[in-house]
Coordinates of C-alpha atoms and ligand atoms in Angstrom, one line a residue:
X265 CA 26.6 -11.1 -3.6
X266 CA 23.9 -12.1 -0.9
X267 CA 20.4 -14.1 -1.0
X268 CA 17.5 -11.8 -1.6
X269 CA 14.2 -13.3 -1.1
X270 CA 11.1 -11.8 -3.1
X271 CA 7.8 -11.6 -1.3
X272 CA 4.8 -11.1 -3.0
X273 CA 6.6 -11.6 -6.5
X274 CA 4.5 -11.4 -9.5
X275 CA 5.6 -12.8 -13.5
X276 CA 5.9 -9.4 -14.0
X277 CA 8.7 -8.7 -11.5
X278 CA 11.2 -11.3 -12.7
X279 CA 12.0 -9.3 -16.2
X280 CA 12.8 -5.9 -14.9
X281 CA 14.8 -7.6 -11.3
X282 CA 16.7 -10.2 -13.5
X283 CA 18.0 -7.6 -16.2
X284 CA 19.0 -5.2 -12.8
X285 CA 20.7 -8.0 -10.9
X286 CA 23.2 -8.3 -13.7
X287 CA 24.9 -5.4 -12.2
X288 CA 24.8 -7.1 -8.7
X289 CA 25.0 -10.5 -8.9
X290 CA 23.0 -11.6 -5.9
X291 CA 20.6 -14.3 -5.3
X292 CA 17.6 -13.8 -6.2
X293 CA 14.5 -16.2 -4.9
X294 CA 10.9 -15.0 -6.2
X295 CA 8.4 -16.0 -3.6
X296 CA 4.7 -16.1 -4.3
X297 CA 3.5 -15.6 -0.9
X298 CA 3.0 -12.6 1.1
X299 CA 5.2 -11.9 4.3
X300 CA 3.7 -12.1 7.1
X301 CA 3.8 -14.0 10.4
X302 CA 2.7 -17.2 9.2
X303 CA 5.4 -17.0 6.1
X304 CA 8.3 -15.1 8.0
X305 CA 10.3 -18.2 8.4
X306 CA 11.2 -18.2 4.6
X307 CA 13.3 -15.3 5.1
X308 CA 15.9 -17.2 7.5
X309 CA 19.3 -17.0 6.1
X310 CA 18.6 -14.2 3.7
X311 CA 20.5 -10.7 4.6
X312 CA 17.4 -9.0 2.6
X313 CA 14.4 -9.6 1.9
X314 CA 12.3 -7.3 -0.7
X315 CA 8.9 -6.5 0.2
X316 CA 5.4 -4.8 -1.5
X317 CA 2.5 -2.6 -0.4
X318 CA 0.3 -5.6 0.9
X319 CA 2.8 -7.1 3.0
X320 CA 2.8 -7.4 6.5
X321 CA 6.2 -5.8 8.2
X322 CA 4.7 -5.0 11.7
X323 CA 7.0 -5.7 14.8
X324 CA 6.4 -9.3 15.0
X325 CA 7.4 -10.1 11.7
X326 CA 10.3 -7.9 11.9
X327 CA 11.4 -9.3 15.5
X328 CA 11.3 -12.9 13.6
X329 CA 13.3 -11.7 10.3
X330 CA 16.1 -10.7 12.9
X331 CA 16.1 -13.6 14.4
X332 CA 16.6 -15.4 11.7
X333 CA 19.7 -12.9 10.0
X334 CA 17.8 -10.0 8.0
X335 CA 19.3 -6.7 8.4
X336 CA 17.3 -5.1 5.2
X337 CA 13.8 -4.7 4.0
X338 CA 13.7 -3.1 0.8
X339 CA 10.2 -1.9 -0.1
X340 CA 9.6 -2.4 -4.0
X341 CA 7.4 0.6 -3.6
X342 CA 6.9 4.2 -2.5
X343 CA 4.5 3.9 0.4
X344 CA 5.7 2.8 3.4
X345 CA 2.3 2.7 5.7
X346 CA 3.0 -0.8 6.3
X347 CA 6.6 -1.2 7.7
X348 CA 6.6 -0.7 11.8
X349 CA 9.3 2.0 11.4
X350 CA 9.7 2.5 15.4
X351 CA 10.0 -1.4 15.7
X352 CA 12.6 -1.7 12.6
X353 CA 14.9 1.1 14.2
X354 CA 14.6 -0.5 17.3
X355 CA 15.9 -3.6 16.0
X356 CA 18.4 -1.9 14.0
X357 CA 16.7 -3.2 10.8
X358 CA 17.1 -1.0 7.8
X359 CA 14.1 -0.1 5.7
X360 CA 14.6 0.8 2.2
X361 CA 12.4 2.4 -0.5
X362 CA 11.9 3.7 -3.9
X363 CA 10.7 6.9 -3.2
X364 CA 10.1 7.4 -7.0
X365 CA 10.2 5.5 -9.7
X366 CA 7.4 6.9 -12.6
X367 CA 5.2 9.6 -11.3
X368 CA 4.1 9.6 -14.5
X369 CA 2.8 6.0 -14.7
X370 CA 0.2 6.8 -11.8
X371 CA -0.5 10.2 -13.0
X372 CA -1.6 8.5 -16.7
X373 CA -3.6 5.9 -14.9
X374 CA -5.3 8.6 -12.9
X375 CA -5.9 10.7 -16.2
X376 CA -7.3 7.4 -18.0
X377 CA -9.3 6.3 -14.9
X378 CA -10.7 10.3 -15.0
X379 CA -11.4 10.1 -18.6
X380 CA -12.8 6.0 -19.1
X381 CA -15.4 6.9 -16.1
X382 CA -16.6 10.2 -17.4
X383 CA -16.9 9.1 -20.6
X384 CA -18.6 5.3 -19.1
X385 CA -15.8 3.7 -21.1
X386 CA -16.2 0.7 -19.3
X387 CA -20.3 -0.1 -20.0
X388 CA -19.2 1.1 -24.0
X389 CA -17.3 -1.4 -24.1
X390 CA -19.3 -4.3 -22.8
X391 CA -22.5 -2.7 -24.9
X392 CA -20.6 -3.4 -28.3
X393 CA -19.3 -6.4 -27.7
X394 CA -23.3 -7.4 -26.8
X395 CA -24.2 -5.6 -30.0
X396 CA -26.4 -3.1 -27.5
X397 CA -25.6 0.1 -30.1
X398 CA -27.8 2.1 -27.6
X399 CA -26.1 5.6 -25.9
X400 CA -28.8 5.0 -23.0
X401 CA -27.1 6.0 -19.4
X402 CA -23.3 6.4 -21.6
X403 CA -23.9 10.8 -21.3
X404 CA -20.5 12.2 -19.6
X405 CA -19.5 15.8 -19.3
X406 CA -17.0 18.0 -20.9
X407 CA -13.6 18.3 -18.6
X408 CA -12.7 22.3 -20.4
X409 CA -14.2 24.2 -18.1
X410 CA -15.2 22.0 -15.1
X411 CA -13.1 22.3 -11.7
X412 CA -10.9 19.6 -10.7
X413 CA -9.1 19.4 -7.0
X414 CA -5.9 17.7 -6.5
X415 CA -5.0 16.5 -2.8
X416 CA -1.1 16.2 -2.9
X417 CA 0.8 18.1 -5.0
X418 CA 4.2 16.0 -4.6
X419 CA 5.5 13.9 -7.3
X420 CA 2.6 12.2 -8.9
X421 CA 0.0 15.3 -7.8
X422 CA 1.9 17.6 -9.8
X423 CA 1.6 15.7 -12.7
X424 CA -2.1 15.3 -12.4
X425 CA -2.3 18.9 -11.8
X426 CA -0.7 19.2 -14.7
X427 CA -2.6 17.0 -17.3
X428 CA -5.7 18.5 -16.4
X429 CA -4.7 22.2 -16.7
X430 CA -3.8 21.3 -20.2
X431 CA -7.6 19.8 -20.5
X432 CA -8.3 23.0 -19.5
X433 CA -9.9 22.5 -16.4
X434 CA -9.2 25.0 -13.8
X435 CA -7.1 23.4 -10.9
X436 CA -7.5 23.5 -7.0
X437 CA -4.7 21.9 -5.2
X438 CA -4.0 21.1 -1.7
X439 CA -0.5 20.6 -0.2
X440 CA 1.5 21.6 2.6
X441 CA 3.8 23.3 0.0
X442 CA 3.2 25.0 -2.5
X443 CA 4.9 23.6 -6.4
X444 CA 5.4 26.8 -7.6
X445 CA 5.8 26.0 -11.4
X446 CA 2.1 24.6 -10.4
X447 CA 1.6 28.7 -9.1
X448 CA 3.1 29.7 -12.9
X449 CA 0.5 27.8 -14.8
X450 CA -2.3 28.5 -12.9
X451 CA -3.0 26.3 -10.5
X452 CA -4.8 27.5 -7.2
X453 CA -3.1 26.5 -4.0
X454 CA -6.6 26.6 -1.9
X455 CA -7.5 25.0 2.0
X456 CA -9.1 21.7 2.1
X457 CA -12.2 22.9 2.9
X458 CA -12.7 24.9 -0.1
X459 CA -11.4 22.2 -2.9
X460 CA -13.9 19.6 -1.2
X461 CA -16.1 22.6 -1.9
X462 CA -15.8 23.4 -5.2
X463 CA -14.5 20.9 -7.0
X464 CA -16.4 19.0 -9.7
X465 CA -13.5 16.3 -10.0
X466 CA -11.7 15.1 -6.9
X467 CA -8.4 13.2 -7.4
X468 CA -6.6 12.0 -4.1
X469 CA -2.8 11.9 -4.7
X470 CA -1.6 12.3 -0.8
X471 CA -0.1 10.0 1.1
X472 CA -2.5 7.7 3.9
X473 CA -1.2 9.2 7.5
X474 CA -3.2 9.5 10.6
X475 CA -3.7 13.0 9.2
X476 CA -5.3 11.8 6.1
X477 CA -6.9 8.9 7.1
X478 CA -10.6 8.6 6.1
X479 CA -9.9 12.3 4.6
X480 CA -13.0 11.3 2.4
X481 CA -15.9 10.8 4.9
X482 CA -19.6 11.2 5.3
X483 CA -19.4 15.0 6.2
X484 CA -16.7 15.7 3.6
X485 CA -19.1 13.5 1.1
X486 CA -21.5 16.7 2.3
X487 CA -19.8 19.7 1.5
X488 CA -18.9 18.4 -2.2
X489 CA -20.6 19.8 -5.2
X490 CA -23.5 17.0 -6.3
X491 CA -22.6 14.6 -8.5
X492 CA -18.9 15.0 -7.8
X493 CA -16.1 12.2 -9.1
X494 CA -13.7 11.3 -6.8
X495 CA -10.7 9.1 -8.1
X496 CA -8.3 7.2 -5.5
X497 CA -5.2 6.2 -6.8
X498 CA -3.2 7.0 -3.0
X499 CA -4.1 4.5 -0.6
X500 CA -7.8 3.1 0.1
X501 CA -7.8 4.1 3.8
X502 CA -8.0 7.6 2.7
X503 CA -11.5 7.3 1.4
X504 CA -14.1 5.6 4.0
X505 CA -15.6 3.3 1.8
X506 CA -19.1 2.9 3.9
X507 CA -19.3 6.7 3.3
X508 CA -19.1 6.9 -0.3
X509 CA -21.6 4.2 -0.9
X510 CA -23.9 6.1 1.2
X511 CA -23.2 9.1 -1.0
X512 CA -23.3 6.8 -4.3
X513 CA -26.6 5.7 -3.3
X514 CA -27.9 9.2 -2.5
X515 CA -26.6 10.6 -6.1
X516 CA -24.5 13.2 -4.3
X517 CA -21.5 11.4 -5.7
X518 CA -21.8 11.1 -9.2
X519 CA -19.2 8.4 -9.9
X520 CA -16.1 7.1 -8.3
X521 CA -12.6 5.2 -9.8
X522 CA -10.6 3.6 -7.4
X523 CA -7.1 2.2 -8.0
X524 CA -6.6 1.1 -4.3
X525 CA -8.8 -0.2 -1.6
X526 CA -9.0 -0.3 2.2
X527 CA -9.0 -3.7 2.6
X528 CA -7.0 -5.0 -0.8
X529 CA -4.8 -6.8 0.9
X530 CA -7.2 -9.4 1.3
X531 CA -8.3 -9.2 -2.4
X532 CA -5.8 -7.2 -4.8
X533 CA -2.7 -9.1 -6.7
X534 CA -4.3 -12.4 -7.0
X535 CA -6.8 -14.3 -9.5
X536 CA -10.0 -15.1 -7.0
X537 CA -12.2 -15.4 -10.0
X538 CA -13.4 -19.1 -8.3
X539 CA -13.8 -17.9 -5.4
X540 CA -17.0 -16.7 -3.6
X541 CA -16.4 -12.6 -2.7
X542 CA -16.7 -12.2 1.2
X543 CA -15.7 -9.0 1.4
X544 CA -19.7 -7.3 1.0
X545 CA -18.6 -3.5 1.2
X546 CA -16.6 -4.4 -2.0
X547 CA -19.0 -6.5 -3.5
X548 CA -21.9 -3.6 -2.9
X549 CA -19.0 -0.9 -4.8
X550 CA -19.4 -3.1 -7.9
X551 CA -23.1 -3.1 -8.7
X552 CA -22.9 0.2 -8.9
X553 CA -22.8 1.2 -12.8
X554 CA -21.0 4.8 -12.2
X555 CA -18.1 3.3 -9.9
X556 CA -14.8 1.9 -12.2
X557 CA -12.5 -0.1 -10.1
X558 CA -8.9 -1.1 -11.1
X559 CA -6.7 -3.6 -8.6
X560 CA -3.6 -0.9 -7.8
X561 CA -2.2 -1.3 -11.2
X562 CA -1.6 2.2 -11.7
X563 CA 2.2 1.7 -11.3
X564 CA 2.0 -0.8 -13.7
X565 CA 4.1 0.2 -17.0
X566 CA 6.9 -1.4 -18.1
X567 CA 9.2 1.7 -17.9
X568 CA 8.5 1.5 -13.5
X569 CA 9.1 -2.1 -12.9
X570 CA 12.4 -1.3 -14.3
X571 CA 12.8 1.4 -12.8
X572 CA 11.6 -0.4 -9.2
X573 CA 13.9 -3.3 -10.0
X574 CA 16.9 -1.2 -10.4
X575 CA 16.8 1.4 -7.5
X576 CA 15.9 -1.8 -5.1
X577 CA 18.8 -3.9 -6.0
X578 CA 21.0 -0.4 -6.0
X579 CA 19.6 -0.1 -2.2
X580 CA 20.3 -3.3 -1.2
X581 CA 23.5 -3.4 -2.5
X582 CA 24.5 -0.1 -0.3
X583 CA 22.7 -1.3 3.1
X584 CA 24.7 -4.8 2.7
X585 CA 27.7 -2.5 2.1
X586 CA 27.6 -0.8 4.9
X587 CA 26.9 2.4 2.7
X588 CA 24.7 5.5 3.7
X589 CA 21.5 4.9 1.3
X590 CA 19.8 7.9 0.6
X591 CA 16.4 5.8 0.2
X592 CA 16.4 5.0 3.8
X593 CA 13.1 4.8 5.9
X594 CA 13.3 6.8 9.4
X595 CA 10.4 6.8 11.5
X596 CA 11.0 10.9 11.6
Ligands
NAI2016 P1 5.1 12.5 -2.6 O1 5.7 12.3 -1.3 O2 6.0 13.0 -3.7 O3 3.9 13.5 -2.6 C1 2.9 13.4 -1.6 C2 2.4 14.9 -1.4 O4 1.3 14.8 -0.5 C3 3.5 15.8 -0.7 O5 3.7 16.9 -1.5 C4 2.9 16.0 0.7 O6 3.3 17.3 1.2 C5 1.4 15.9 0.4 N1 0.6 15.7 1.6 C6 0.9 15.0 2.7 N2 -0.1 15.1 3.6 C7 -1.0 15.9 3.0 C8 -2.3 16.3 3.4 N3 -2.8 16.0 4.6 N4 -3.0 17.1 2.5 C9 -2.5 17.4 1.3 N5 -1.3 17.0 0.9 C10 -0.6 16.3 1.7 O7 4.4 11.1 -3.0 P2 4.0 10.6 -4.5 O8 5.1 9.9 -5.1 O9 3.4 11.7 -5.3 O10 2.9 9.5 -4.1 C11 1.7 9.9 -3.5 C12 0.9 8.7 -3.0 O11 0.5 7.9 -4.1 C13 1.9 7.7 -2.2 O12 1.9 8.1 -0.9 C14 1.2 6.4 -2.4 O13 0.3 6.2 -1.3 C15 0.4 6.6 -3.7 N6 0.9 5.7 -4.8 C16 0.1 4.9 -5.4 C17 0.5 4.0 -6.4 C18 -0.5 3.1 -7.1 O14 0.0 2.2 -7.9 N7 -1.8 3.3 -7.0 C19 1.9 4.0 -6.8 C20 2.7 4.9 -6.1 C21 2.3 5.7 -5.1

């Protein structure tokens, strides 16, 4: 049994970690607030501390949770863009993950982002409620038949691929390796250059390196069919926001769903609904009518918060051991 603090914990957490830690016994403290320089000092005395996307795990932070007897960071997610991983092997830190805990969840929000956006879900709602009956500005296309272009073809990627080959769309896909049960149904491994090119649907399901950084900008924006969707359920940083409200302005893009955000970490995960929005590329992303944004809830189902809870505890419980976990972090 050892303490485990909980940064960043949500309600939603407790359920799925509480039912998991009957297996393990430790000591669990859900914290509110994200870790971070500033907030580093409530880790002291705990051997691990569980972290999520939006919290801050550069070298400073991880100098101080050594210093004050943390040997294990368990991320309660699959990304890992923001642990220093050089710093944490220096300091002989462990840094665990869950690597995968339901592709499917973020594959389904993907598909119902896809499908709510083409179909201007979002305004039908709000019209009814307002007893505005009108179809005015509601027209979408059909997906049988169009071309949709899936960047990543790992875990969640596949499944994208996937649901929209059975919409019968016909499938581009990018990836450094080929799925071949993708190959078998149909699905085109092409270049980069020629998915950006023909695609009428463009769904990012990479991973946000220096390689794929900005992947999405103004001359990509260029060489995309006109009124192209793009739909971001990676990481923001992959799409350069300034560039895509250029291309939303110009008409070359013709709508845009994003589950993640460059700068969410100063938004996402909290209620800021009395507060005044400072962030003005975000604020100019939501007058547009043709852009649906949800706050990185596309891991949200119940099925991978259990999921999460359980192959974090299981990790910690082998780091503290001194066992070999097969979820550790290396910098490569
Ligand atoms: P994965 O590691 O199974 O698949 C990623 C795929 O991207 C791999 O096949 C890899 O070869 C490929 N890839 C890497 N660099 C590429 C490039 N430059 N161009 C094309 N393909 C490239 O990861 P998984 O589980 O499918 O997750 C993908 C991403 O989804 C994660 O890295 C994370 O950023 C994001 N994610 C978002 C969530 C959300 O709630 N919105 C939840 C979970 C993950």
């Amino acid at each position: 049994m050892a303490e485990v603090r909980l940064f960043s914990s949500k309600a939603y957490d407790r359920d799925g970690f509480d039912a998991a830690n009957r297996q393990h016994g430790h000591d669990l403290t859900y914290l509110e607030t994200r870790l971070g320089p500033d907030t580093v000092d409530l880790a002291v005395g705990a051997p691990a501390v569980c972290v999520f996307v939006n919290d801050d795990v550069s070298a400073p932070v991880l100098e101080a949770l050594v210093a004050g007897g943390t040997s294990c960071v368990a991320l309660r997610c699959a990304g890992f863009n923001n642990v220093d991983l050089d710093a944490a092997k220096r300091l002989g830190i462990t840094v665990v993950r869950v690597p995968a805990y339901s592709p499917n969840a973020v594959a389904e929000h993907t598909l119902a982002l896809i499908l709510a956006l083409n179909r201007r879900i979002h305004r039908a709602y709000n019209r009814v409620r307002d007893s505005n009956f009108a179809l005015d500005g509601l027209v979408g296309f059909d997906l049988a038949g169009k071309t949709a272009g899936v960047i990543g073809t790992g875990k969640i990627g596949t499944i994208v691929a996937r649901l929209l080959w059975h919409l019968r769309c016909r499938v581009l896909a990018v990836d450094m390796y080929q799925d071949p049960h993708l190959v078998d149904l149909g699905v085109e491994y092409v270049d980069l250059d020629r998915l950006i090119a023909d695609s009428d649907i463009i769904s990012l399901n990479c991973p946000l390196t220096s390689d794929t950084h900005h992947m999405i900008s103004t001359d990509a924006i260029d060489r995309m069919r006109d009124g192209v969707m793009i739909v971001n359920t990676g990481r923001g940083a992959l799409v350069d926001t300034e560039a895509v409200i250029e291309g939303l302005k110009s008409g070359k893009i013709g709508s845009l769903a994003l589950d993640v955000y460059e700068e969410e970490s100063r938004l996402f995960f909290e209620d800021r609904s009395h507060q005044i929005l400072d962030d003005d590329v975000f604020a100019r992303l939501l007058t547009f009518h043709n852009v649906l944004i949800t706050a990185h809830q596309a891991f949200l189902t119940r099925e991978a918060l259990d999921a999460i809870a359980t192959i974090t505890l299981d990790n910690i419980s082998t780091v503290l051991a001194g066992g070999e976990c097969p979820n550790t972090v290396d910098p490569g």
